[in-house]
Amino acid sequence: MQNTDRRDFLKLAGLAGVTFTAGLFPGLEVSAQMAPDFHFVQISDTHWGYKGPANPDAEHTLEKAIVTVNGLAKKPDFIVFTGDLTHTTEDGAERRARMKRFKEIVSALNVKDVRFMPGEHDASLDKGAAFKEFFGATHYTFDHKGVHFIALDNVSDPGARLGDEQLAWLAADLKQRRPDDRIVVLTHRPLFDLVPSWDWTTADGAKAIDLLMPYRNVVVFYGHIHQEHHHMTGHIAHHAAKSLIFPQATPGTQPRRPPPPPFDASLAPLGTRDVSVSSTVTMTELPVTRT
Amino acid sequence: MNRRHLIALLIGGSAAGGAIGLARAAAPGEIQIMASKFEFTPDTVKVKRGEPVTLVLTSIDRIHGFKMPDFGIRIDVMPDEERRVTLTPDKAGSFVFFCDVFCGDGHEEMSGTLVVEG
Ligand SMILES: [Cu+2]
């Protein structure tokens, strides 16, 4: 599958009424004239508990990101974590210890409306049991200032399926929407076939996209691939976020998904994302440095 | 690659009788692949274009997955159970297969290559 390059994406995005800004530094006023209705912050793939050469600063990266987010000139309305809060462990007690510590660390966020979603590292070995103990439901909806948010769980099933039950739940929820409602979908893995041979898919993600297709204003934010990436399925934009642990290779550049590429600070490979929502969606990447 | 299975594969078809007497999985045109945390054994499987081959998959520890998107194949790989999938590769080249059932800390590296010659 081809990556949508940025220029093509902007063209497509323009048609869809979605724009994005990228590569700006935190604190820059990028959207003054856009009068956003509100903004939120997406944080993804923190992998708390990871130890390894791909990030020797793993114990501090999350804390640095929190400082960055707390320092935003305009406080976000809420923060969403799109999965892989913790790094996987087969020891259920250790998994819970990591979740507990993660929760303590993120309690330093000065925004108290924080929503959590699982990634496969959190949920795939116990079908989300530990995650639910600490963070509640793995899929849910909420409404904020006229925008409908849908959090989809494509990781509690170790085969990366949403499953028929959740798809039926999604269909029932969408029935209550008008075709022009603004809908933001949050999930961990790509719902579309980004790179099937790298397992960068959701087994039944196409079914969710089909259900969303009749709605004209749908944007998807996800994680999992540890890099900024933008893709359109029809008029629906999918935006992957950077991680706070290590970058992953550019999609599809090798037959097998390679190990994390060497850390190149000039690429600002780690970070979080500010999302302004009005009649459009504007993203501002918030890089986090590492020592 | 397990030599015995390779031999069984090579003689499959033209001299199928030669496979008789080999151990359980070595029927003509069959290749046994063992899944375990976090690898497939063998992790490189050579086959010939245009010749049907049956992959016999089993796990020695827990459930894994076997997915080969280029040939539209995916099955669960179960402990103590052989599952078979037959394909006739219609294109030469190297094709990735991997575990698509999250199985632990090495899951993301659990993959292999099907080499189709000819
Ligand atoms: Cu596996």
Tab-separated table of C-alpha atoms and ligand atoms in Angstrom:
chain	number	residue	atom	x	y	z
A	1	MET	CA	0.000	0.000	0.000
A	2	GLN	CA	1.253	3.462	-0.866
A	3	ASN	CA	1.580	6.044	1.826
A	4	THR	CA	-0.381	9.122	1.105
A	5	ASP	CA	2.246	11.765	0.794
A	6	ARG	CA	1.741	14.993	2.580
A	7	ARG	CA	0.862	17.106	-0.457
A	8	ASP	CA	-1.680	14.615	-1.708
A	9	PHE	CA	-3.033	14.363	1.743
A	10	LEU	CA	-3.489	18.093	2.035
A	11	LYS	CA	-5.326	18.072	-1.253
A	12	LEU	CA	-7.617	15.299	-0.090
A	13	ALA	CA	-7.943	16.804	3.322
A	14	GLY	CA	-8.990	20.104	1.823
A	15	LEU	CA	-11.853	18.358	0.128
A	16	ALA	CA	-12.818	16.686	3.348
A	17	GLY	CA	-12.730	19.930	5.311
A	18	VAL	CA	-9.790	18.731	7.382
A	19	THR	CA	-6.467	20.500	7.524
A	20	PHE	CA	-3.418	19.818	9.548
A	21	THR	CA	-0.292	21.588	10.553
A	22	ALA	CA	2.814	19.699	11.353
A	23	GLY	CA	6.391	20.308	12.297
A	24	LEU	CA	5.663	23.388	14.353
A	25	PHE	CA	7.158	23.910	17.738
A	26	PRO	CA	5.123	24.005	20.885
A	27	GLY	CA	3.929	27.409	21.928
A	28	LEU	CA	3.552	28.758	18.409
A	29	GLU	CA	0.141	30.256	17.817
A	30	VAL	CA	-0.905	28.388	14.726
A	31	SER	CA	-4.621	28.633	14.717
A	32	ALA	CA	-5.479	32.086	16.009
A	33	GLN	CA	-7.636	32.898	13.018
A	34	MET	CA	-9.324	29.526	13.058
A	35	ALA	CA	-11.104	30.109	16.334
A	36	PRO	CA	-11.159	26.470	17.388
A	37	ASP	CA	-14.126	25.416	19.423
A	38	PHE	CA	-11.849	23.398	21.634
A	39	HIS	CA	-8.683	21.402	21.578
A	40	PHE	CA	-7.507	18.152	23.077
A	41	VAL	CA	-4.178	16.362	23.306
A	42	GLN	CA	-3.483	12.880	21.987
A	43	ILE	CA	-0.747	10.910	23.731
A	44	SER	CA	0.098	7.462	22.436
A	45	ASP	CA	2.324	4.465	22.948
A	46	THR	CA	4.044	5.431	26.171
A	47	HIS	CA	5.048	1.771	26.777
A	48	TRP	CA	5.704	2.336	30.454
A	49	GLY	CA	8.004	-0.424	31.697
A	50	TYR	CA	9.961	-0.758	28.455
A	51	LYS	CA	13.675	-1.189	28.980
A	52	GLY	CA	15.973	-1.458	26.006
A	53	PRO	CA	18.357	0.203	23.642
A	54	ALA	CA	15.629	1.808	21.528
A	55	ASN	CA	15.099	4.331	24.319
A	56	PRO	CA	17.733	4.586	27.053
A	57	ASP	CA	15.738	7.529	28.444
A	58	ALA	CA	12.533	5.492	28.773
A	59	GLU	CA	12.108	6.314	32.442
A	60	HIS	CA	11.887	10.040	31.754
A	61	THR	CA	10.286	10.497	28.348
A	62	LEU	CA	6.720	10.337	29.645
A	63	GLU	CA	7.454	12.846	32.384
A	64	LYS	CA	8.979	15.225	29.845
A	65	ALA	CA	5.897	14.945	27.654
A	66	ILE	CA	3.718	15.792	30.641
A	67	VAL	CA	5.790	18.919	31.260
A	68	THR	CA	5.300	19.878	27.600
A	69	VAL	CA	1.543	19.332	27.732
A	70	ASN	CA	1.216	21.130	31.070
A	71	GLY	CA	3.078	24.062	29.517
A	72	LEU	CA	0.686	24.574	26.602
A	73	ALA	CA	-0.369	28.205	26.337
A	74	LYS	CA	-3.973	27.128	26.125
A	75	LYS	CA	-5.017	24.296	28.358
A	76	PRO	CA	-6.601	21.428	26.422
A	77	ASP	CA	-10.162	20.465	27.310
A	78	PHE	CA	-9.126	16.862	27.732
A	79	ILE	CA	-6.364	14.379	27.019
A	80	VAL	CA	-6.683	10.989	25.389
A	81	PHE	CA	-4.171	8.159	25.553
A	82	THR	CA	-4.538	5.959	22.469
A	83	GLY	CA	-3.073	2.744	23.814
A	84	ASP	CA	0.087	0.894	24.750
A	85	LEU	CA	0.166	2.769	28.024
A	86	THR	CA	2.392	0.003	29.344
A	87	HIS	CA	4.885	-2.321	27.722
A	88	THR	CA	3.805	-5.925	27.630
A	89	THR	CA	4.730	-8.432	30.311
A	90	GLU	CA	3.484	-11.977	30.775
A	91	ASP	CA	3.402	-11.479	34.541
A	92	GLY	CA	-0.044	-10.234	35.518
A	93	ALA	CA	1.250	-8.743	38.791
A	94	GLU	CA	3.950	-6.849	36.933
A	95	ARG	CA	1.381	-5.670	34.372
A	96	ARG	CA	-0.706	-4.219	37.200
A	97	ALA	CA	2.358	-2.668	38.817
A	98	ARG	CA	3.169	-0.927	35.544
A	99	MET	CA	-0.385	0.333	35.156
A	100	LYS	CA	-0.391	1.596	38.727
A	101	ARG	CA	2.886	3.452	38.252
A	102	PHE	CA	1.752	4.813	34.874
A	103	LYS	CA	-1.394	6.174	36.503
A	104	GLU	CA	0.652	7.860	39.218
A	105	ILE	CA	2.922	9.514	36.669
A	106	VAL	CA	0.126	10.832	34.468
A	107	SER	CA	-1.705	12.187	37.497
A	108	ALA	CA	0.797	15.066	37.160
A	109	LEU	CA	-1.122	16.266	34.104
A	110	ASN	CA	-2.802	19.523	35.028
A	111	VAL	CA	-5.829	18.573	32.915
A	112	LYS	CA	-7.977	16.212	34.902
A	113	ASP	CA	-10.287	15.018	32.127
A	114	VAL	CA	-8.144	12.158	30.844
A	115	ARG	CA	-9.419	9.253	28.756
A	116	PHE	CA	-7.532	6.000	28.403
A	117	MET	CA	-7.579	3.352	25.714
A	118	PRO	CA	-5.696	0.058	25.631
A	119	GLY	CA	-3.081	-1.139	23.153
A	120	GLU	CA	-2.163	-4.742	22.523
A	121	HIS	CA	0.681	-4.433	25.034
A	122	ASP	CA	-1.837	-3.542	27.754
A	123	ALA	CA	-4.675	-5.833	26.869
A	124	SER	CA	-3.940	-8.653	24.441
A	125	LEU	CA	-2.553	-11.173	26.937
A	126	ASP	CA	-5.493	-10.955	29.362
A	127	LYS	CA	-8.285	-9.710	27.090
A	128	GLY	CA	-8.184	-6.327	28.769
A	129	ALA	CA	-8.752	-7.566	32.337
A	130	ALA	CA	-6.002	-5.549	34.035
A	131	PHE	CA	-6.706	-2.499	31.893
A	132	LYS	CA	-10.347	-2.502	32.972
A	133	GLU	CA	-9.359	-2.690	36.629
A	134	PHE	CA	-7.301	0.463	36.310
A	135	PHE	CA	-8.889	2.465	33.526
A	136	GLY	CA	-12.427	1.209	32.987
A	137	ALA	CA	-14.119	0.311	29.721
A	138	THR	CA	-12.016	-0.456	26.661
A	139	HIS	CA	-14.551	0.978	24.217
A	140	TYR	CA	-16.939	3.842	24.865
A	141	THR	CA	-18.340	7.070	23.527
A	142	PHE	CA	-18.503	10.590	24.859
A	143	ASP	CA	-19.637	13.936	23.561
A	144	HIS	CA	-17.759	17.170	23.830
A	145	LYS	CA	-19.006	20.551	22.627
A	146	GLY	CA	-21.079	19.067	19.865
A	147	VAL	CA	-18.514	16.523	18.688
A	148	HIS	CA	-19.167	12.819	19.127
A	149	PHE	CA	-16.151	10.733	20.171
A	150	ILE	CA	-16.051	6.967	19.722
A	151	ALA	CA	-13.244	4.933	21.293
A	152	LEU	CA	-12.867	1.555	19.573
A	153	ASP	CA	-10.980	-1.400	21.045
A	154	ASN	CA	-9.070	-3.440	18.442
A	155	VAL	CA	-6.590	-4.957	20.903
A	156	SER	CA	-8.395	-6.859	23.692
A	157	ASP	CA	-8.887	-9.617	21.157
A	158	PRO	CA	-5.322	-10.905	20.636
A	159	GLY	CA	-6.185	-11.424	16.975
A	160	ALA	CA	-6.718	-7.658	16.594
A	161	ARG	CA	-10.415	-7.866	15.912
A	162	LEU	CA	-13.093	-5.429	16.935
A	163	GLY	CA	-15.464	-8.371	16.979
A	164	ASP	CA	-19.105	-8.623	15.954
A	165	GLU	CA	-20.391	-7.497	19.329
A	166	GLN	CA	-18.453	-4.236	19.271
A	167	LEU	CA	-19.320	-3.671	15.621
A	168	ALA	CA	-23.014	-4.059	16.463
A	169	TRP	CA	-22.537	-1.614	19.327
A	170	LEU	CA	-20.866	0.821	16.914
A	171	ALA	CA	-23.674	0.445	14.374
A	172	ALA	CA	-26.272	1.148	17.066
A	173	ASP	CA	-24.392	4.225	18.223
A	174	LEU	CA	-24.020	5.573	14.692
A	175	LYS	CA	-27.739	5.141	14.038
A	176	GLN	CA	-28.295	7.966	16.487
A	177	ARG	CA	-26.048	10.366	14.517
A	178	ARG	CA	-26.992	12.687	11.706
A	179	PRO	CA	-24.997	12.328	8.478
A	180	ASP	CA	-23.246	15.660	9.022
A	181	ASP	CA	-22.431	15.192	12.729
A	182	ARG	CA	-18.769	15.635	13.574
A	183	ILE	CA	-17.442	12.267	14.665
A	184	VAL	CA	-13.957	11.608	16.023
A	185	VAL	CA	-12.903	7.962	16.265
A	186	LEU	CA	-10.092	7.034	18.635
A	187	THR	CA	-8.403	3.672	18.404
A	188	HIS	CA	-5.024	2.003	18.782
A	189	ARG	CA	-4.296	0.090	15.603
A	190	PRO	CA	-4.958	1.380	12.091
A	191	LEU	CA	-8.509	0.497	11.092
A	192	PHE	CA	-7.418	0.253	7.464
A	193	ASP	CA	-4.812	-2.033	5.866
A	194	LEU	CA	-1.756	0.170	6.293
A	195	VAL	CA	0.820	-2.623	5.800
A	196	PRO	CA	-0.743	-6.088	6.110
A	197	SER	CA	2.642	-7.854	5.957
A	198	TRP	CA	3.776	-5.834	8.987
A	199	ASP	CA	0.521	-6.626	10.776
A	200	TRP	CA	-0.385	-2.924	10.656
A	201	THR	CA	-4.075	-3.575	10.246
A	202	THR	CA	-7.213	-4.385	12.187
A	203	ALA	CA	-8.533	-7.792	11.160
A	204	ASP	CA	-12.102	-6.536	10.741
A	205	GLY	CA	-11.341	-2.822	10.577
A	206	ALA	CA	-12.901	-2.531	7.121
A	207	LYS	CA	-16.273	-3.309	8.696
A	208	ALA	CA	-15.940	-0.329	11.026
A	209	ILE	CA	-14.936	1.918	8.131
A	210	ASP	CA	-17.967	0.718	6.173
A	211	LEU	CA	-20.204	1.645	9.088
A	212	LEU	CA	-18.591	5.106	9.311
A	213	MET	CA	-18.678	5.795	5.568
A	214	PRO	CA	-22.198	7.314	5.430
A	215	TYR	CA	-21.116	10.050	7.853
A	216	ARG	CA	-19.504	13.009	6.164
A	217	ASN	CA	-17.359	14.388	8.972
A	218	VAL	CA	-15.344	11.542	10.421
A	219	VAL	CA	-11.722	11.732	11.565
A	220	VAL	CA	-9.761	8.851	13.100
A	221	PHE	CA	-6.840	9.253	15.490
A	222	TYR	CA	-4.776	6.211	16.314
A	223	GLY	CA	-1.336	5.075	17.511
A	224	HIS	CA	0.497	1.749	17.260
A	225	ILE	CA	2.892	2.667	14.445
A	226	HIS	CA	4.917	5.177	16.508
A	227	GLN	CA	5.047	7.902	13.886
A	228	GLU	CA	3.026	10.645	12.350
A	229	HIS	CA	1.112	9.278	9.380
A	230	HIS	CA	-1.890	10.481	7.422
A	231	HIS	CA	-4.103	8.425	5.196
A	232	MET	CA	-7.521	8.736	3.599
A	233	THR	CA	-10.068	5.965	3.128
A	234	GLY	CA	-12.550	7.784	0.934
A	235	HIS	CA	-13.402	10.981	2.790
A	236	ILE	CA	-12.320	9.626	6.187
A	237	ALA	CA	-8.929	10.828	7.402
A	238	HIS	CA	-6.764	8.586	9.612
A	239	HIS	CA	-3.976	10.207	11.604
A	240	ALA	CA	-1.361	8.146	13.434
A	241	ALA	CA	0.497	9.727	16.331
A	242	LYS	CA	4.095	9.575	17.400
A	243	SER	CA	4.986	7.516	20.433
A	244	LEU	CA	6.796	8.391	23.620
A	245	ILE	CA	9.127	5.422	23.519
A	246	PHE	CA	10.816	4.831	20.126
A	247	PRO	CA	10.035	5.419	16.467
A	248	GLN	CA	9.136	2.638	14.059
A	249	ALA	CA	10.254	2.256	10.453
A	250	THR	CA	8.433	4.038	7.646
A	251	PRO	CA	5.486	1.874	6.555
A	252	GLY	CA	6.214	-0.672	3.866
A	253	THR	CA	9.860	0.206	3.282
A	254	GLN	CA	10.997	-3.398	3.825
A	255	PRO	CA	9.311	-6.786	3.379
A	256	ARG	CA	9.503	-7.567	7.103
A	257	ARG	CA	8.914	-4.911	9.691
A	258	PRO	CA	12.435	-4.044	10.861
A	259	PRO	CA	13.436	-3.234	14.434
A	260	PRO	CA	13.139	0.423	15.499
A	261	PRO	CA	15.435	2.619	13.394
A	262	PRO	CA	18.334	4.431	15.077
A	263	PHE	CA	17.230	7.426	17.076
A	264	ASP	CA	17.623	10.627	15.042
A	265	ALA	CA	16.852	13.635	17.209
A	266	SER	CA	16.628	15.898	14.150
A	267	LEU	CA	13.509	13.994	13.101
A	268	ALA	CA	11.843	14.700	16.465
A	269	PRO	CA	10.548	11.133	16.451
A	270	LEU	CA	8.887	11.266	19.879
A	271	GLY	CA	6.025	13.488	20.868
A	272	THR	CA	2.404	14.163	21.537
A	273	ARG	CA	-0.186	15.989	19.475
A	274	ASP	CA	-2.506	18.884	20.018
A	275	VAL	CA	-5.767	18.668	18.085
A	276	SER	CA	-7.926	21.741	17.572
A	277	VAL	CA	-11.481	21.020	16.601
A	278	SER	CA	-13.842	23.514	15.021
A	279	SER	CA	-15.388	23.180	11.590
A	280	THR	CA	-12.004	21.711	10.755
A	281	VAL	CA	-9.424	19.650	12.578
A	282	THR	CA	-5.965	21.096	12.992
A	283	MET	CA	-3.084	19.093	14.391
A	284	THR	CA	0.035	20.447	15.950
A	285	GLU	CA	2.791	17.989	16.777
A	286	LEU	CA	4.461	18.571	20.128
A	287	PRO	CA	7.935	17.034	20.040
A	288	VAL	CA	9.555	15.658	23.168
A	289	THR	CA	13.284	15.483	23.413
A	290	ARG	CA	15.294	12.775	25.037
A	291	THR	CA	18.729	12.778	26.515
B	1	MET	CA	14.812	-25.996	7.427
B	2	ASN	CA	14.269	-29.486	8.654
B	3	ARG	CA	16.015	-31.693	6.127
B	4	ARG	CA	13.582	-34.542	6.439
B	5	HIS	CA	10.646	-32.385	5.515
B	6	LEU	CA	12.543	-30.784	2.691
B	7	ILE	CA	13.255	-34.216	1.247
B	8	ALA	CA	9.644	-35.175	1.641
B	9	LEU	CA	8.641	-32.062	-0.213
B	10	LEU	CA	11.124	-32.538	-3.013
B	11	ILE	CA	10.073	-36.079	-3.717
B	12	GLY	CA	6.421	-35.313	-3.305
B	13	GLY	CA	4.534	-35.817	-6.537
B	14	SER	CA	7.148	-37.431	-8.750
B	15	ALA	CA	8.221	-40.107	-6.303
B	16	ALA	CA	5.606	-39.974	-3.602
B	17	GLY	CA	6.295	-43.543	-2.544
B	18	GLY	CA	9.624	-42.454	-1.149
B	19	ALA	CA	7.923	-40.544	1.593
B	20	ILE	CA	6.302	-43.617	3.065
B	21	GLY	CA	7.932	-44.543	6.294
B	22	LEU	CA	8.963	-41.018	7.250
B	23	ALA	CA	7.617	-39.610	10.485
B	24	ARG	CA	4.068	-38.394	10.894
B	25	ALA	CA	4.078	-35.044	9.130
B	26	ALA	CA	6.157	-36.055	6.191
B	27	ALA	CA	3.431	-36.849	3.730
B	28	PRO	CA	4.139	-35.826	0.159
B	29	GLY	CA	3.958	-32.103	-0.406
B	30	GLU	CA	3.673	-31.324	3.275
B	31	ILE	CA	5.901	-29.047	5.288
B	32	GLN	CA	5.646	-28.992	9.032
B	33	ILE	CA	6.054	-25.648	10.753
B	34	MET	CA	6.298	-25.449	14.511
B	35	ALA	CA	5.254	-22.285	16.322
B	36	SER	CA	6.627	-21.349	19.722
B	37	LYS	CA	7.302	-18.157	21.620
B	38	PHE	CA	8.568	-16.329	19.582
B	39	GLU	CA	9.540	-18.090	16.379
B	40	PHE	CA	8.508	-20.378	13.622
B	41	THR	CA	10.664	-23.455	13.003
B	42	PRO	CA	11.681	-23.462	10.234
B	43	ASP	CA	11.446	-19.742	9.633
B	44	THR	CA	12.408	-20.038	5.985
B	45	VAL	CA	10.325	-22.368	3.872
B	46	LYS	CA	11.248	-23.085	0.254
B	47	VAL	CA	8.613	-24.211	-2.203
B	48	LYS	CA	8.252	-24.340	-5.978
B	49	ARG	CA	6.015	-22.173	-8.027
B	50	GLY	CA	3.009	-23.980	-9.419
B	51	GLU	CA	3.371	-26.982	-7.085
B	52	PRO	CA	0.772	-27.474	-4.402
B	53	VAL	CA	2.158	-27.540	-0.882
B	54	THR	CA	0.459	-28.162	2.430
B	55	LEU	CA	1.747	-26.367	5.498
B	56	VAL	CA	1.164	-28.369	8.662
B	57	LEU	CA	1.130	-25.995	11.595
B	58	THR	CA	1.245	-26.750	15.262
B	59	SER	CA	2.317	-24.949	18.421
B	60	ILE	CA	4.391	-26.266	21.262
B	61	ASP	CA	3.279	-23.732	23.858
B	62	ARG	CA	0.248	-21.484	23.324
B	63	ILE	CA	-2.045	-20.279	20.608
B	64	HIS	CA	-0.276	-18.355	17.868
B	65	GLY	CA	-1.419	-17.144	14.500
B	66	PHE	CA	-0.091	-17.765	11.016
B	67	LYS	CA	-0.751	-15.059	8.490
B	68	MET	CA	0.627	-14.719	4.981
B	69	PRO	CA	-1.159	-11.740	3.402
B	70	ASP	CA	0.336	-12.253	-0.081
B	71	PHE	CA	-1.556	-15.528	-0.385
B	72	GLY	CA	-4.580	-14.542	1.672
B	73	ILE	CA	-3.794	-17.132	4.323
B	74	ARG	CA	-4.444	-16.860	8.043
B	75	ILE	CA	-5.159	-19.539	10.610
B	76	ASP	CA	-4.858	-20.012	14.330
B	77	VAL	CA	-1.989	-22.298	15.345
B	78	MET	CA	-3.017	-24.469	18.267
B	79	PRO	CA	-0.996	-26.460	20.782
B	80	ASP	CA	-1.212	-30.226	20.384
B	81	GLU	CA	-3.166	-29.967	17.194
B	82	GLU	CA	-2.104	-29.992	13.571
B	83	ARG	CA	-3.784	-27.589	11.239
B	84	ARG	CA	-3.217	-27.742	7.513
B	85	VAL	CA	-3.347	-25.101	4.883
B	86	THR	CA	-2.690	-25.897	1.231
B	87	LEU	CA	-1.598	-23.440	-1.381
B	88	THR	CA	-0.254	-23.501	-4.910
B	89	PRO	CA	2.078	-20.511	-5.155
B	90	ASP	CA	1.379	-18.742	-8.423
B	91	LYS	CA	4.221	-16.250	-8.110
B	92	ALA	CA	7.923	-16.525	-7.362
B	93	GLY	CA	9.658	-14.455	-4.718
B	94	SER	CA	9.937	-14.071	-0.961
B	95	PHE	CA	6.770	-13.653	1.040
B	96	VAL	CA	6.458	-12.819	4.711
B	97	PHE	CA	4.444	-14.851	7.175
B	98	PHE	CA	4.033	-13.867	10.788
B	99	CYS	CA	2.182	-14.506	14.027
B	100	ASP	CA	-0.939	-12.355	14.244
B	101	VAL	CA	-2.129	-13.487	17.664
B	102	PHE	CA	-0.408	-11.329	20.273
B	103	CYS	CA	1.647	-13.804	22.278
B	104	GLY	CA	4.050	-11.825	24.467
B	105	ASP	CA	7.144	-9.704	24.517
B	106	GLY	CA	8.701	-11.191	21.392
B	107	HIS	CA	5.480	-11.350	19.401
B	108	GLU	CA	6.435	-8.572	17.038
B	109	GLU	CA	9.525	-10.452	15.884
B	110	MET	CA	7.709	-13.729	15.281
B	111	SER	CA	7.857	-14.050	11.524
B	112	GLY	CA	9.298	-16.045	8.664
B	113	THR	CA	9.669	-16.149	4.909
B	114	LEU	CA	8.147	-18.358	2.247
B	115	VAL	CA	10.562	-18.537	-0.682
B	116	VAL	CA	8.861	-19.536	-3.903
B	117	GLU	CA	11.396	-20.679	-6.487
B	118	GLY	CA	10.929	-20.934	-10.208
C	1	CU	CU	2.859	-15.797	18.453
